[in-house]
XYZ file of N, CA and C in Angstrom:
291
model
N 0.838 -1.182 0.000
C 0.000 0.000 0.000
C 0.887 1.251 0.000
N 0.461 2.275 -0.708
C 1.213 3.523 -0.803
C 1.163 4.285 0.525
N 2.241 5.008 0.822
C 2.309 5.785 2.057
C 1.524 7.081 1.915
N 0.728 7.390 2.928
C -0.017 8.646 2.954
C 0.937 9.812 3.176
N 0.635 10.927 2.534
C 1.416 12.141 2.756
C 0.875 12.873 3.970
N 1.763 13.501 4.708
C 1.354 14.317 5.846
C 0.749 15.630 5.343
N 0.101 16.354 6.226
C -0.463 17.656 5.857
C 0.637 18.579 5.342
N 1.776 18.561 6.001
C 2.903 19.405 5.577
C 3.368 19.006 4.176
N 3.503 17.717 3.933
C 3.956 17.242 2.623
C 2.947 17.593 1.535
N 1.664 17.483 1.838
C 0.642 17.849 0.847
C 0.764 19.325 0.513
N 0.892 20.177 1.527
C 1.039 21.619 1.280
C 2.254 21.901 0.412
N 3.364 21.246 0.702
C 4.581 21.443 -0.102
C 4.362 21.014 -1.548
N 3.772 19.862 -1.747
C 3.537 19.346 -3.102
C 2.560 20.228 -3.872
N 1.555 20.754 -3.205
C 0.589 21.638 -3.874
C 1.272 22.885 -4.417
N 2.355 23.308 -3.785
C 3.102 24.469 -4.252
C 3.703 24.279 -5.633
N 3.915 23.045 -6.026
C 4.484 22.762 -7.339
C 3.440 22.481 -8.405
N 2.173 22.566 -8.037
C 1.074 22.314 -8.972
C 0.343 23.614 -9.269
N -0.454 23.620 -10.321
C -1.180 24.818 -10.730
C -2.627 24.769 -10.251
N -2.991 25.677 -9.355
C -4.382 25.862 -8.913
C -5.004 24.657 -8.221
N -4.189 23.772 -7.653
C -4.710 22.658 -6.879
C -4.807 23.089 -5.425
N -5.777 22.529 -4.736
C -5.919 22.779 -3.303
C -6.301 21.462 -2.647
N -6.252 21.442 -1.338
C -6.668 20.247 -0.637
C -5.890 20.025 0.629
N -5.987 18.802 1.096
C -5.368 18.395 2.349
C -5.102 16.891 2.256
N -4.662 16.271 3.331
C -4.341 14.846 3.235
C -5.520 13.939 2.843
N -6.727 14.439 2.918
C -7.899 13.637 2.537
C -8.132 13.628 1.028
N -7.591 14.615 0.303
C -7.772 14.676 -1.143
C -7.360 16.030 -1.681
N -6.976 16.047 -2.957
C -6.616 17.296 -3.616
C -7.502 17.473 -4.835
N -7.747 18.734 -5.212
C -8.620 18.974 -6.351
C -8.297 20.260 -7.084
N -8.804 20.314 -8.286
C -8.651 21.494 -9.141
C -9.873 21.602 -10.031
N -10.373 22.813 -10.193
C -11.476 23.085 -11.113
C -10.968 24.001 -12.206
N -11.359 23.695 -13.440
C -10.913 24.487 -14.584
C -12.072 24.627 -15.564
N -12.132 25.770 -16.227
C -13.147 26.011 -17.252
C -12.457 26.038 -18.606
N -12.952 25.214 -19.516
C -12.416 25.145 -20.877
C -13.262 26.021 -21.799
N -12.823 26.171 -23.036
C -13.495 27.047 -23.990
C -14.855 26.559 -24.457
N -15.034 25.249 -24.467
C -16.291 24.689 -24.953
C -16.475 23.297 -24.362
N -17.661 22.760 -24.510
C -17.922 21.405 -24.054
C -17.034 20.393 -24.780
N -16.912 20.470 -26.115
C -16.004 19.529 -26.785
C -14.557 19.638 -26.292
N -14.099 20.860 -25.987
C -12.745 21.024 -25.440
C -12.619 20.304 -24.097
N -13.631 20.442 -23.268
C -13.625 19.797 -21.954
C -13.581 18.277 -22.096
N -14.385 17.743 -22.984
C -14.424 16.300 -23.184
C -13.101 15.798 -23.766
N -12.469 16.585 -24.628
C -11.160 16.203 -25.168
C -10.130 16.106 -24.044
N -10.187 17.034 -23.094
C -9.277 16.980 -21.943
C -9.559 15.730 -21.117
N -10.816 15.446 -20.864
C -11.169 14.248 -20.099
C -10.636 12.998 -20.793
N -10.750 12.948 -22.102
C -10.249 11.801 -22.853
C -8.742 11.651 -22.684
N -8.026 12.748 -22.737
C -6.566 12.699 -22.565
C -6.189 12.303 -21.137
N -6.943 12.811 -20.162
C -6.691 12.432 -18.767
C -6.965 10.939 -18.585
N -8.003 10.429 -19.226
C -8.316 9.002 -19.118
C -7.163 8.146 -19.631
N -6.541 8.568 -20.710
C -5.406 7.826 -21.267
C -4.245 7.803 -20.277
N -3.946 8.947 -19.681
C -2.862 9.029 -18.695
C -3.208 8.208 -17.451
N -4.450 8.288 -17.010
C -4.877 7.542 -15.821
C -4.703 6.039 -16.038
N -5.027 5.566 -17.219
C -4.836 4.153 -17.532
C -3.352 3.799 -17.529
N -2.537 4.677 -18.098
C -1.091 4.463 -18.135
C -0.525 4.353 -16.719
N -1.001 5.228 -15.821
C -0.509 5.250 -14.438
C -1.224 4.236 -13.543
N -2.308 3.665 -14.036
C -3.175 2.790 -13.238
C -3.599 3.498 -11.948
N -3.982 4.761 -12.131
C -4.433 5.596 -11.009
C -5.430 6.596 -11.598
N -6.639 6.620 -11.085
C -7.728 7.325 -11.750
C -8.323 8.426 -10.872
N -8.449 9.636 -11.426
C -9.051 10.727 -10.664
C -10.578 10.629 -10.696
N -11.208 11.269 -9.736
C -12.642 11.509 -9.831
C -12.785 12.754 -10.699
N -13.682 12.706 -11.671
C -13.866 13.834 -12.590
C -15.336 14.205 -12.622
N -15.613 15.475 -12.367
C -16.967 16.008 -12.465
C -17.014 16.911 -13.701
N -17.969 16.650 -14.582
C -18.114 17.424 -15.814
C -19.405 18.221 -15.720
N -19.303 19.534 -15.809
C -20.455 20.436 -15.820
C -20.275 21.368 -17.005
N -20.857 20.981 -18.132
C -20.731 21.701 -19.397
C -19.265 21.832 -19.753
N -18.675 23.001 -19.607
C -17.263 23.171 -19.972
C -16.371 23.339 -18.750
N -16.913 23.054 -17.573
C -16.162 23.134 -16.330
C -15.866 21.728 -15.826
N -14.587 21.476 -15.565
C -14.150 20.177 -15.070
C -13.584 20.333 -13.667
N -13.940 19.409 -12.797
C -13.338 19.349 -11.472
C -12.667 17.989 -11.337
N -11.385 18.031 -11.029
C -10.599 16.822 -10.820
C -10.342 16.678 -9.330
N -10.476 15.478 -8.831
C -10.148 15.183 -7.437
C -9.279 13.929 -7.428
N -8.153 14.037 -6.744
C -7.222 12.918 -6.656
C -7.070 12.488 -5.203
N -7.249 11.208 -4.984
C -7.057 10.592 -3.679
C -6.821 9.104 -3.924
N -5.938 8.524 -3.157
C -5.703 7.085 -3.261
C -6.681 6.413 -2.307
N -7.812 6.005 -2.846
C -8.890 5.455 -2.020
C -8.416 4.254 -1.203
N -7.595 3.401 -1.811
C -7.138 2.200 -1.101
C -6.249 2.535 0.096
N -5.618 3.715 0.076
C -4.762 4.139 1.181
C -5.494 5.058 2.154
N -6.629 5.576 1.730
C -7.403 6.452 2.602
C -6.958 7.898 2.603
N -6.272 8.349 1.559
C -5.843 9.738 1.496
C -4.880 9.972 0.353
N -4.189 11.095 0.427
C -3.281 11.522 -0.641
C -1.935 10.812 -0.499
N -1.481 10.278 -1.628
C -0.164 9.648 -1.715
C 0.610 10.319 -2.853
N 1.842 9.911 -3.021
C 2.668 10.452 -4.103
C 2.018 10.191 -5.464
N 1.294 9.097 -5.602
C 0.627 8.779 -6.869
C -0.357 9.887 -7.258
N -1.018 10.485 -6.279
C -1.964 11.569 -6.561
C -1.248 12.819 -7.051
N -0.090 13.088 -6.481
C 0.692 14.259 -6.891
C 1.176 14.075 -8.327
N 1.646 12.882 -8.652
C 2.101 12.600 -10.016
C 0.940 12.764 -10.998
N -0.207 12.206 -10.671
C -1.373 12.324 -11.550
C -1.786 13.787 -11.702
N -1.809 14.539 -10.619
C -2.168 15.958 -10.695
C -1.202 16.711 -11.613
N 0.070 16.399 -11.521
C 1.053 17.039 -12.399
C 0.812 16.714 -13.864
N 0.439 15.495 -14.139
C 0.148 15.104 -15.523
C -1.124 15.795 -16.015
N -2.111 15.949 -15.129
C -3.325 16.691 -15.495
C -2.965 18.135 -15.805
N -2.096 18.730 -14.994
C -1.631 20.102 -15.269
C -1.005 20.182 -16.654
N -0.171 19.218 -17.011
C 0.460 19.211 -18.342
C -0.592 19.193 -19.448
N -1.595 18.360 -19.276
C -2.674 18.264 -20.273
C -3.416 19.595 -20.384
N -3.722 20.189 -19.249
C -4.473 21.456 -19.264
C -3.646 22.576 -19.880
N -2.339 22.602 -19.625
C -1.490 23.622 -20.243
C -1.508 23.488 -21.762
N -1.459 22.288 -22.251
C -1.434 22.091 -23.716
C -2.809 22.307 -24.340
N -3.859 22.300 -23.519
C -5.212 22.517 -24.050
C -5.572 23.996 -24.124
N -4.780 24.821 -23.441
C -5.106 26.263 -23.384
C -4.827 26.972 -24.686
């Protein structure tokens, strides 16, 4: 099982991510894309990365607004795997802008 990050470690890791917030229970980011098709294209790209990492975010889709939440459910909180996934989501969002 993956090691949970402490509150301090989560705060430090969030500093290296774009617009993510959270605590040891979970981290999240909300972003608005230009259109619904743009949002769905981002979700599709995130799905590909999630499969590659074998680690999947919770994704809420509201028209062109996406909310991503990362938590390692099997560990009961945020692990390094969530930080890596969040960073990859940031990369996808930067290239979608």
